[in-house]
């Protein structure tokens, strides 16, 4: 009897522990149009729960997240949980026509998925057109109860969401560009937590303010939610320590400058160790196109105010790098390494099953007959990967076609492992070569065996112009083995691979006129979009997808779709 009592007590304690270590976290998102006043004018935007940014979601590793989305806007909507692996829950990934049909105006849908093997800073955003300009927010994954960070616990944790603002309806901006095949209008401002700051008209009182106590250490969870620009970020007279990127811990890296590409997140420890006073934080773009191409060259500011500070002296101002300072940006990106052996660390797979060489860049689509086109070469602005310009279906989602085995007419599985023609990819003399620059529209995926290891050389091209492209892979994290400039050298550049403690990411800023090599294990069945996270490029084709086959067991097979999944 005593033995049974001991066993019962142990079982109850174990059950209580499992119940406290995982929870169901529930949110409601009301997506609707609201009127806000910024930059001296009123503007209608689409937002979640009438806020910009939208609500911050906080969960613990192991929790189940449930989000009820009510679409009260005039637009189709989906929500993508950027960086969430969605292990066997691909139905909740979000990109319209890739993993689900859109939630129509007046309809609703509930996303439900588990947070498995991840902790750190991620985010959520709309994945239909340019709606993510205003429909976005932070998604923060804390360690399980009883587990700690691999660094001293900060006094407070603060999301810092960097965004872009248009004095216009962003859907109209996108559609106007697509209608004539030209690049859409640039943004009018950048924002920190939805506020542009005092360098913009009528914005003296529309600036983010962070109050701190001297001697305390804060974690800033920096997210680049901008549509089309990488950003330099800095706090006057302060250094920070990078401790995580894309919800993966790093070896601590001390710096006074942070660079984030659209889609990326960077966690930094910021110690309030300067004299009591006030200090501006600021962000402006890191630009990799030629200076002749127009870009939003403004600066957003917030302010850090120490407790006890007075307004007697002007805030200190940070000196941001030149817009075109690629060496500074490259130094930051390449100095980051993964925290090998730390929480949620995944070693680099040593054996590679699938090798791919993927070129990507801008392209041109020929102007339709009797149409007016204002893009390059009198055509339409386009983009491609391996000379295939990706086009999403519109009758059903690719994931449903995969699940039902009915791919015909939805997508094909013949995405090429290499470009059709080898050439000097980063040589600008080819930037308008009409034998190379036209890319056919297609919906092609690359089929991968379950659990196979994939290594991809991501190679920028110089078509139309050179750029740094942030490439995001849905459903997977990947190791960044190396990155550099020019054309990838299969012999010499392999000597640079870091197979010990490479950084782990879900979005890689492939260097301007350069390359990056990534490696991941295809252990998640379903359809997973791969695309440039510049929204100026995704709608015109800089994307492809992976079809990862089901595994050999029920626990490695994509389950049926939810009964309330939106229909096309």
Coordinates of C-alpha atoms in Angstrom, one line a residue:
X1 CA 0.0 0.0 0.0
X2 CA 2.8 2.4 0.9
X3 CA 4.5 1.6 -2.4
X4 CA 1.2 2.4 -4.3
X5 CA 0.9 5.7 -2.4
X6 CA 4.5 6.6 -3.4
X7 CA 3.8 5.7 -7.0
X8 CA 0.5 7.6 -7.0
X9 CA 2.2 10.7 -5.5
X10 CA 5.0 10.5 -8.1
X11 CA 2.4 10.1 -11.0
X12 CA 0.4 13.1 -9.8
X13 CA 3.5 15.2 -9.5
X14 CA 4.6 14.2 -13.0
X15 CA 1.1 15.0 -14.3
X16 CA 1.1 18.4 -12.6
X17 CA 4.6 19.1 -13.9
X18 CA 3.5 18.4 -17.5
X19 CA 0.3 20.4 -17.1
X20 CA 2.3 23.5 -15.8
X21 CA 5.0 23.2 -18.4
X22 CA 2.6 23.4 -21.3
X23 CA -0.5 25.5 -21.8
X24 CA -3.1 26.6 -24.3
X25 CA -2.5 30.2 -25.2
X26 CA -5.5 31.8 -26.9
X27 CA -5.9 35.1 -28.7
X28 CA -8.5 36.8 -30.9
X29 CA -7.5 38.9 -33.9
X30 CA -10.0 41.3 -35.2
X31 CA -8.7 42.4 -38.6
X32 CA -10.4 45.6 -39.8
X33 CA -9.8 49.0 -41.3
X34 CA -9.1 51.8 -38.9
X35 CA -8.3 55.5 -39.4
X36 CA -5.0 56.8 -37.9
X37 CA -3.3 60.1 -38.0
X38 CA 0.4 60.2 -39.0
X39 CA 2.6 62.6 -40.8
X40 CA 0.1 65.4 -40.8
X41 CA -2.8 63.4 -42.4
X42 CA -5.4 60.8 -41.7
X43 CA -4.9 57.4 -43.3
X44 CA -7.1 54.3 -43.4
X45 CA -5.1 51.2 -42.7
X46 CA -5.9 47.5 -42.1
X47 CA -4.8 46.5 -38.5
X48 CA -5.4 43.9 -35.9
X49 CA -7.3 44.9 -32.8
X50 CA -7.0 48.6 -33.9
X51 CA -3.3 48.7 -33.1
X52 CA -0.1 49.2 -34.9
X53 CA 1.9 47.0 -34.4
X54 CA -0.7 44.4 -33.5
X55 CA -0.8 42.5 -30.2
X56 CA 2.4 40.8 -28.9
X57 CA 1.9 37.1 -28.4
X58 CA 3.9 35.5 -25.5
X59 CA 4.1 31.7 -25.2
X60 CA 6.4 29.1 -23.7
X61 CA 8.1 26.3 -25.6
X62 CA 5.8 23.4 -25.6
X63 CA 2.6 25.5 -25.5
X64 CA -0.3 25.3 -28.0
X65 CA -1.2 28.6 -29.6
X66 CA -4.8 29.2 -30.7
X67 CA -5.6 32.4 -32.6
X68 CA -9.1 33.2 -33.8
X69 CA -8.9 35.5 -36.8
X70 CA -12.1 37.5 -37.7
X71 CA -11.7 39.2 -41.0
X72 CA -13.8 42.4 -40.8
X73 CA -11.6 44.1 -43.5
X74 CA -12.5 44.5 -47.2
X75 CA -9.5 42.3 -48.2
X76 CA -8.7 38.6 -48.2
X77 CA -6.4 37.8 -45.3
X78 CA -4.1 35.1 -43.9
X79 CA -1.6 35.2 -41.0
X80 CA 1.8 33.7 -41.3
X81 CA 3.7 32.8 -38.1
X82 CA 7.1 33.7 -39.3
X83 CA 9.8 31.3 -38.2
X84 CA 7.4 28.8 -36.5
X85 CA 8.5 25.4 -37.7
X86 CA 4.9 24.1 -37.9
X87 CA 5.9 20.5 -37.4
X88 CA 3.1 18.4 -38.8
X89 CA 0.9 21.6 -38.7
X90 CA 1.6 23.0 -42.1
X91 CA -2.1 23.8 -42.5
X92 CA -1.5 26.7 -40.0
X93 CA 1.6 28.2 -41.8
X94 CA -0.5 30.8 -43.5
X95 CA 0.8 31.9 -47.0
X96 CA -2.3 32.4 -49.2
X97 CA -2.7 29.6 -51.9
X98 CA 0.5 27.9 -50.7
X99 CA -0.8 26.3 -47.5
X100 CA -4.4 27.7 -47.3
X101 CA -7.0 29.6 -49.2
X102 CA -7.5 33.2 -47.9
X103 CA -10.0 34.1 -45.2
X104 CA -12.6 36.1 -47.1
X105 CA -14.1 39.4 -45.8
X106 CA -16.7 38.6 -43.2
X107 CA -15.3 35.1 -42.5
X108 CA -13.1 33.7 -39.7
X109 CA -10.6 31.0 -39.1
X110 CA -8.8 29.6 -36.1
X111 CA -5.1 28.8 -36.3
X112 CA -4.0 26.1 -33.8
X113 CA -0.4 24.8 -33.6
X114 CA 2.2 23.6 -31.1
X115 CA 5.4 25.5 -30.3
X116 CA 8.0 22.7 -30.4
X117 CA 11.7 22.9 -29.9
X118 CA 11.9 26.7 -30.3
X119 CA 12.5 29.7 -28.0
X120 CA 13.3 33.3 -28.8
X121 CA 11.8 36.1 -30.9
X122 CA 9.7 35.5 -33.9
X123 CA 6.8 37.4 -35.3
X124 CA 3.5 37.1 -37.2
X125 CA 2.2 39.0 -40.2
X126 CA -0.3 39.0 -43.0
X127 CA 0.7 36.9 -46.0
X128 CA -1.6 38.4 -48.7
X129 CA -0.2 41.2 -50.8
X130 CA 1.2 44.2 -49.0
X131 CA -1.1 43.9 -46.0
X132 CA 1.8 43.0 -43.8
X133 CA 2.8 46.7 -43.9
X134 CA 0.3 47.2 -41.1
X135 CA -0.8 43.7 -40.1
X136 CA 2.1 42.4 -38.0
X137 CA 3.3 41.9 -34.4
X138 CA 5.8 40.1 -32.2
X139 CA 5.6 36.4 -31.3
X140 CA 7.9 35.7 -28.3
X141 CA 8.6 32.2 -27.1
X142 CA 9.9 31.9 -23.6
X143 CA 11.7 28.8 -22.3
X144 CA 9.7 26.2 -20.5
X145 CA 9.0 26.8 -16.8
X146 CA 12.1 25.9 -14.8
X147 CA 14.4 26.5 -17.7
X148 CA 16.5 29.7 -18.1
X149 CA 18.3 31.7 -20.8
X150 CA 21.9 30.9 -21.5
X151 CA 22.8 34.3 -20.1
X152 CA 21.7 36.3 -17.0
X153 CA 18.0 37.1 -17.0
X154 CA 17.4 40.7 -18.1
X155 CA 15.5 43.1 -16.0
X156 CA 12.9 43.6 -18.7
X157 CA 12.3 42.5 -22.3
X158 CA 11.1 45.0 -24.9
X159 CA 9.9 44.2 -28.5
X160 CA 11.3 46.7 -31.0
X161 CA 9.5 46.4 -34.2
X162 CA 10.9 48.4 -37.2
X163 CA 8.4 49.1 -39.9
X164 CA 7.6 51.1 -43.0
X165 CA 4.8 53.6 -43.5
X166 CA 3.0 54.9 -46.7
X167 CA 0.8 58.0 -46.9
X168 CA -1.5 55.8 -49.0
X169 CA -3.5 52.6 -49.1
X170 CA -0.7 50.0 -49.4
X171 CA -2.9 47.7 -51.5
X172 CA -3.5 50.5 -54.0
X173 CA 0.3 51.2 -54.0
X174 CA 1.0 47.5 -54.8
X175 CA -1.8 47.3 -57.4
X176 CA -0.7 50.5 -59.2
X177 CA 2.8 49.1 -59.6
X178 CA 1.6 45.7 -60.8
X179 CA -0.9 47.2 -63.3
X180 CA 1.8 48.9 -65.3
X181 CA 4.6 46.4 -64.5
X182 CA 6.7 49.0 -62.7
X183 CA 8.3 49.1 -59.3
X184 CA 5.7 50.5 -56.8
X185 CA 6.1 53.8 -54.9
X186 CA 8.6 53.9 -52.1
X187 CA 7.5 54.4 -48.4
X188 CA 7.2 57.8 -46.8
X189 CA 8.6 56.9 -43.4
X190 CA 10.1 54.2 -41.2
X191 CA 8.7 53.5 -37.7
X192 CA 9.7 52.1 -34.3
X193 CA 6.8 50.3 -32.7
X194 CA 4.5 52.0 -35.1
X195 CA 5.8 55.5 -34.4
X196 CA 7.9 57.5 -36.9
X197 CA 9.7 59.9 -34.5
X198 CA 10.5 63.6 -34.5
X199 CA 12.4 63.8 -37.8
X200 CA 9.1 63.5 -39.7
X201 CA 6.4 66.2 -40.1
X202 CA 3.8 66.4 -37.3
X203 CA 5.6 63.6 -35.4
X204 CA 7.2 65.4 -32.5
X205 CA 4.8 63.6 -30.1
X206 CA 4.6 60.4 -32.2
X207 CA 7.9 58.8 -31.1
X208 CA 8.6 55.6 -29.2
X209 CA 9.9 56.1 -25.7
X210 CA 11.8 53.5 -23.6
X211 CA 12.2 54.4 -19.9
X212 CA 15.2 52.6 -18.2
X213 CA 16.8 52.4 -14.8
X214 CA 20.6 53.0 -14.7
X215 CA 22.5 49.8 -14.1
X216 CA 19.8 47.5 -15.3
X217 CA 20.1 45.2 -18.4
X218 CA 17.3 45.0 -20.9
X219 CA 16.6 42.6 -23.7
X220 CA 15.6 44.3 -26.9
X221 CA 13.8 41.9 -29.2
X222 CA 14.4 43.7 -32.6
X223 CA 12.2 42.7 -35.5
X224 CA 12.4 44.0 -39.0
X225 CA 8.8 44.2 -40.2
X226 CA 9.6 46.6 -43.0
X227 CA 8.4 45.5 -46.5
X228 CA 11.3 46.4 -48.6
X229 CA 14.3 47.7 -46.7
X230 CA 17.1 46.3 -44.6
X231 CA 17.8 48.6 -41.6
X232 CA 20.8 49.8 -39.6
X233 CA 19.8 50.2 -35.9
X234 CA 21.8 52.0 -33.2
X235 CA 21.4 53.6 -29.8
X236 CA 23.5 56.7 -29.1
X237 CA 26.5 56.1 -26.8
X238 CA 25.6 52.5 -26.1
X239 CA 26.8 49.1 -27.1
X240 CA 24.7 45.9 -27.1
X241 CA 25.4 42.2 -27.0
X242 CA 23.7 40.0 -29.6
X243 CA 22.4 36.8 -27.9
X244 CA 20.0 35.4 -30.5
X245 CA 18.9 35.7 -34.1
X246 CA 15.7 34.3 -35.7
X247 CA 14.9 32.5 -32.4
X248 CA 18.2 30.7 -32.3
X249 CA 20.8 31.5 -29.6
X250 CA 24.2 32.9 -30.7
X251 CA 27.6 33.2 -29.1
X252 CA 27.5 36.6 -27.4
X253 CA 28.6 39.3 -29.9
X254 CA 29.3 42.8 -28.7
X255 CA 28.5 45.6 -31.2
X256 CA 27.3 49.2 -31.3
X257 CA 25.4 48.5 -34.6
X258 CA 22.6 46.0 -35.5
X259 CA 21.6 45.2 -39.1
X260 CA 18.3 43.4 -39.7
X261 CA 16.8 42.4 -43.1
X262 CA 13.0 42.2 -43.6
X263 CA 11.8 39.0 -41.8
X264 CA 14.8 38.7 -39.5
X265 CA 14.9 39.1 -35.7
X266 CA 17.8 40.0 -33.4
X267 CA 17.8 39.8 -29.6
X268 CA 20.3 42.1 -27.9
X269 CA 21.2 42.8 -24.3
X270 CA 21.3 46.5 -23.7
X271 CA 22.8 47.7 -20.4
X272 CA 21.8 51.2 -19.2
X273 CA 25.3 52.0 -18.2
X274 CA 25.7 55.6 -19.3
X275 CA 25.1 58.9 -17.5
X276 CA 21.6 59.6 -16.5
X277 CA 20.0 61.4 -19.5
X278 CA 18.3 60.7 -22.7
X279 CA 19.6 59.0 -25.9
X280 CA 18.1 58.6 -29.3
X281 CA 17.7 55.1 -30.9
X282 CA 17.5 55.4 -34.6
X283 CA 17.1 53.3 -37.8
X284 CA 17.6 54.0 -41.4
X285 CA 18.0 51.8 -44.5
X286 CA 21.0 49.8 -45.6
X287 CA 20.8 50.1 -49.4
X288 CA 22.4 47.7 -51.9
X289 CA 20.9 49.1 -55.1
X290 CA 22.9 51.8 -57.0
X291 CA 22.4 55.4 -55.7
X292 CA 20.6 56.3 -58.9
X293 CA 17.6 54.1 -57.9
X294 CA 15.2 55.9 -55.6
X295 CA 14.7 54.7 -52.0
X296 CA 13.2 56.1 -48.8
X297 CA 16.3 57.8 -47.3
X298 CA 14.6 59.0 -44.1
X299 CA 15.4 58.1 -40.5
X300 CA 13.1 57.0 -37.7
X301 CA 13.9 57.8 -34.1
X302 CA 12.8 56.6 -30.7
X303 CA 14.2 57.8 -27.4
X304 CA 15.8 56.0 -24.4
X305 CA 15.2 58.0 -21.2
X306 CA 16.9 57.2 -17.9
X307 CA 15.0 57.3 -14.7
X308 CA 15.7 60.7 -13.0
X309 CA 16.6 62.4 -16.3
X310 CA 15.6 66.0 -16.9
X311 CA 15.0 67.8 -20.2
X312 CA 17.8 70.2 -19.5
X313 CA 20.1 68.8 -22.3
X314 CA 19.3 67.6 -25.7
X315 CA 19.3 63.8 -26.3
X316 CA 22.5 62.3 -27.6
X317 CA 22.2 61.4 -31.3
X318 CA 23.7 58.1 -32.8
X319 CA 25.8 58.2 -35.9
X320 CA 24.4 55.7 -38.3
X321 CA 26.5 54.2 -41.2
X322 CA 26.2 55.6 -44.7
X323 CA 23.2 54.0 -46.5
X324 CA 25.5 52.1 -48.8
X325 CA 28.0 50.8 -46.1
X326 CA 28.1 47.1 -47.2
X327 CA 31.4 46.4 -45.3
X328 CA 29.7 47.3 -42.0
X329 CA 26.6 45.3 -42.8
X330 CA 28.7 42.3 -43.9
X331 CA 30.8 42.5 -40.8
X332 CA 27.8 42.3 -38.6
X333 CA 26.2 39.4 -40.5
X334 CA 29.3 37.3 -40.7
X335 CA 30.5 37.8 -37.1
X336 CA 27.4 35.9 -35.8
X337 CA 27.9 32.3 -34.8
X338 CA 25.5 29.8 -33.2
X339 CA 25.7 28.8 -29.5
X340 CA 26.7 25.2 -30.1
X341 CA 25.4 23.0 -27.3
X342 CA 23.1 25.7 -26.0
X343 CA 19.3 25.4 -25.6
X344 CA 17.5 24.1 -28.8
X345 CA 20.9 23.7 -30.6
X346 CA 20.8 21.5 -33.6
X347 CA 24.2 20.2 -34.9
X348 CA 25.0 20.6 -38.6
X349 CA 24.0 17.5 -40.6
X350 CA 27.2 15.9 -41.9
X351 CA 25.9 13.9 -44.8
X352 CA 24.2 15.8 -47.7
X353 CA 21.6 14.0 -49.8
X354 CA 20.5 16.8 -52.1
X355 CA 22.6 19.6 -53.7
X356 CA 21.0 22.6 -55.3
X357 CA 22.4 25.8 -56.9
X358 CA 19.7 28.5 -57.0
X359 CA 20.2 31.8 -58.7
X360 CA 17.8 34.6 -58.1
X361 CA 17.3 38.2 -59.0
X362 CA 15.2 40.6 -61.0
X363 CA 13.8 39.7 -64.4
X364 CA 11.5 41.0 -67.1
X365 CA 8.1 39.8 -68.4
X366 CA 7.2 40.8 -71.9
X367 CA 4.4 43.3 -72.1
X368 CA 1.0 41.7 -73.1
X369 CA -0.4 42.7 -76.4
X370 CA -2.4 46.0 -76.4
X371 CA -1.2 46.8 -72.8
X372 CA 0.9 49.6 -71.5
X373 CA 4.0 48.6 -69.6
X374 CA 6.3 50.9 -67.7
X375 CA 8.9 48.3 -66.6
X376 CA 12.4 47.7 -67.9
X377 CA 12.8 47.0 -71.7
X378 CA 9.2 48.2 -72.2
X379 CA 8.0 45.2 -70.3
X380 CA 6.8 44.3 -66.8
X381 CA 9.0 44.2 -63.8
X382 CA 9.5 40.5 -62.8
X383 CA 11.8 38.3 -60.7
X384 CA 12.9 34.7 -60.7
X385 CA 14.7 31.7 -59.2
X386 CA 16.7 29.5 -61.6
X387 CA 15.0 31.4 -64.4
X388 CA 11.5 30.4 -63.2
X389 CA 9.2 33.2 -62.2
X390 CA 6.9 31.7 -59.5
X391 CA 3.2 32.1 -59.8
X392 CA 0.9 31.1 -57.0
X393 CA -2.3 29.1 -58.0
X394 CA -5.7 30.7 -57.3
X395 CA -8.2 27.8 -57.4
X396 CA -6.9 25.8 -54.4
X397 CA -3.9 25.7 -52.1
X398 CA -0.8 23.8 -53.0
X399 CA -0.8 22.0 -49.7
X400 CA -4.4 20.7 -50.3
X401 CA -3.3 19.5 -53.7
X402 CA -0.3 17.7 -52.1
X403 CA -2.5 16.1 -49.4
X404 CA -5.1 14.9 -51.9
X405 CA -2.5 13.8 -54.5
X406 CA -4.2 16.1 -57.0
X407 CA -1.3 18.2 -58.3
X408 CA -2.3 18.4 -61.9
X409 CA -3.2 21.9 -62.8
X410 CA -1.9 23.3 -59.5
X411 CA 1.8 22.8 -59.6
X412 CA 4.5 20.6 -61.0
X413 CA 7.5 19.0 -59.3
X414 CA 10.2 19.9 -61.8
X415 CA 11.8 23.0 -60.3
X416 CA 15.4 22.8 -61.6
X417 CA 18.4 22.1 -59.3
X418 CA 20.5 24.7 -61.2
X419 CA 19.9 27.6 -63.7
X420 CA 19.4 26.5 -67.3
X421 CA 22.5 28.5 -68.4
X422 CA 25.8 29.1 -66.6
X423 CA 27.2 32.6 -66.9
X424 CA 29.1 35.2 -64.9
X425 CA 26.2 35.7 -62.5
X426 CA 27.3 38.9 -60.8
X427 CA 28.8 40.6 -63.8
X428 CA 26.7 43.8 -64.4
X429 CA 27.5 43.7 -68.1
X430 CA 24.8 41.0 -68.4
X431 CA 22.2 43.0 -66.5
X432 CA 20.0 43.5 -69.6
X433 CA 21.0 40.5 -71.7
X434 CA 17.8 39.6 -73.5
X435 CA 18.9 36.0 -73.9
X436 CA 18.9 35.6 -70.1
X437 CA 16.6 38.1 -68.5
X438 CA 13.2 36.9 -69.5
X439 CA 11.8 34.3 -67.1
X440 CA 8.7 32.2 -67.8
X441 CA 5.9 32.2 -65.3
X442 CA 5.4 28.8 -63.6
X443 CA 4.4 27.0 -60.4
X444 CA 7.2 24.6 -59.8
X445 CA 8.3 22.9 -56.6
X446 CA 11.3 20.7 -55.8
X447 CA 10.3 17.4 -54.3
X448 CA 12.4 16.2 -51.3
X449 CA 12.5 12.9 -49.6
X450 CA 11.4 12.9 -45.9
X451 CA 14.4 13.4 -43.6
X452 CA 16.8 14.1 -46.5
X453 CA 19.5 16.7 -45.9
X454 CA 19.6 19.6 -48.4
X455 CA 22.4 21.9 -49.2
X456 CA 21.7 25.0 -51.3
X457 CA 24.0 27.5 -52.8
X458 CA 22.0 30.8 -53.0
X459 CA 23.5 32.9 -55.7
X460 CA 22.6 36.5 -56.4
X461 CA 22.6 37.7 -60.0
X462 CA 23.1 41.2 -61.4
X463 CA 20.0 41.3 -63.7
X464 CA 18.7 44.9 -63.9
X465 CA 20.6 45.7 -60.7
X466 CA 22.6 44.1 -57.9
X467 CA 20.8 43.7 -54.5
X468 CA 21.0 42.0 -51.2
X469 CA 18.0 39.6 -51.0
X470 CA 16.6 38.3 -47.8
X471 CA 15.6 34.7 -48.5
X472 CA 13.1 33.1 -46.1
X473 CA 12.3 29.4 -46.0
X474 CA 9.0 28.4 -44.4
X475 CA 8.8 25.3 -42.2
X476 CA 12.5 25.0 -41.5
X477 CA 15.5 26.6 -39.8
X478 CA 18.8 26.2 -41.6
X479 CA 22.5 26.5 -40.9
X480 CA 24.4 29.3 -42.7
X481 CA 27.7 27.6 -43.6
X482 CA 29.3 30.5 -45.4
X483 CA 28.6 33.7 -47.3
X484 CA 30.6 36.0 -49.5
X485 CA 30.8 38.2 -52.6
X486 CA 31.0 37.4 -56.3
X487 CA 30.3 34.0 -57.8
X488 CA 30.4 31.0 -55.5
X489 CA 33.6 29.0 -56.0
X490 CA 32.8 25.3 -55.4
X491 CA 36.4 24.5 -54.6
X492 CA 37.8 27.4 -52.7
X493 CA 34.7 28.7 -50.9
X494 CA 34.0 25.3 -49.5
X495 CA 37.1 25.7 -47.4
X496 CA 35.3 28.5 -45.6
X497 CA 32.4 26.4 -44.3
X498 CA 31.7 26.6 -40.6
X499 CA 30.5 23.1 -39.6
X500 CA 31.0 23.6 -35.9
X501 CA 28.9 26.6 -34.7
X502 CA 27.3 28.3 -37.7
X503 CA 24.5 30.7 -37.2
X504 CA 21.0 29.2 -37.5
X505 CA 18.3 31.3 -39.3
X506 CA 15.0 31.2 -41.1
X507 CA 15.8 34.2 -43.2
X508 CA 19.3 34.9 -44.7
X509 CA 20.3 38.2 -46.2
X510 CA 22.3 37.0 -49.2
X511 CA 25.1 39.5 -49.8
X512 CA 24.7 42.0 -52.6
X513 CA 26.3 40.6 -55.7
X514 CA 27.2 37.5 -53.7
X515 CA 26.2 34.1 -52.3
X516 CA 25.4 32.1 -49.2
X517 CA 25.4 28.4 -48.5
X518 CA 22.7 26.9 -46.3
X519 CA 21.9 23.3 -45.1
X520 CA 18.8 21.8 -43.5
X521 CA 17.1 18.5 -42.9
X522 CA 13.7 18.1 -44.6
X523 CA 12.0 16.5 -41.6
X524 CA 8.6 18.2 -42.0
X525 CA 6.2 16.9 -44.7
X526 CA 4.1 19.3 -46.7
X527 CA 4.5 22.3 -49.0
X528 CA 6.9 25.0 -47.9
X529 CA 7.3 28.3 -49.6
X530 CA 10.8 29.8 -50.3
X531 CA 10.8 33.4 -51.2
X532 CA 12.5 36.8 -51.1
X533 CA 11.1 38.7 -48.1
X534 CA 11.1 42.0 -50.0
X535 CA 7.4 42.4 -50.8
X536 CA 8.3 44.3 -53.9
X537 CA 9.8 41.0 -55.3
X538 CA 7.5 38.2 -54.0
X539 CA 4.4 39.2 -56.0
X540 CA 6.4 39.3 -59.2
X541 CA 8.0 35.8 -58.9
X542 CA 11.1 35.6 -56.7
X543 CA 10.0 32.4 -55.0
X544 CA 9.7 28.6 -55.3
X545 CA 8.5 25.8 -53.0
X546 CA 9.6 22.5 -51.5
X547 CA 7.3 19.5 -51.5
X548 CA 8.5 17.3 -48.6
X549 CA 7.2 13.8 -48.9
X550 CA 5.5 12.1 -46.0
X551 CA 7.6 9.9 -43.7
X552 CA 7.2 6.2 -43.2
X553 CA 5.1 6.3 -40.0
X554 CA 1.8 8.0 -38.9
X555 CA 3.9 10.4 -36.7
X556 CA 5.7 11.6 -39.8
X557 CA 2.7 12.0 -42.1
X558 CA 0.8 15.3 -42.7
X559 CA -2.5 15.0 -40.9
X560 CA -5.9 15.9 -42.6
X561 CA -6.8 19.5 -42.9
X562 CA -8.9 21.2 -40.2
X563 CA -12.6 21.0 -40.9
X564 CA -12.9 24.8 -40.9
X565 CA -10.0 25.4 -43.3
X566 CA -11.1 28.3 -45.7
X567 CA -12.2 27.2 -49.1
X568 CA -11.1 28.9 -52.3

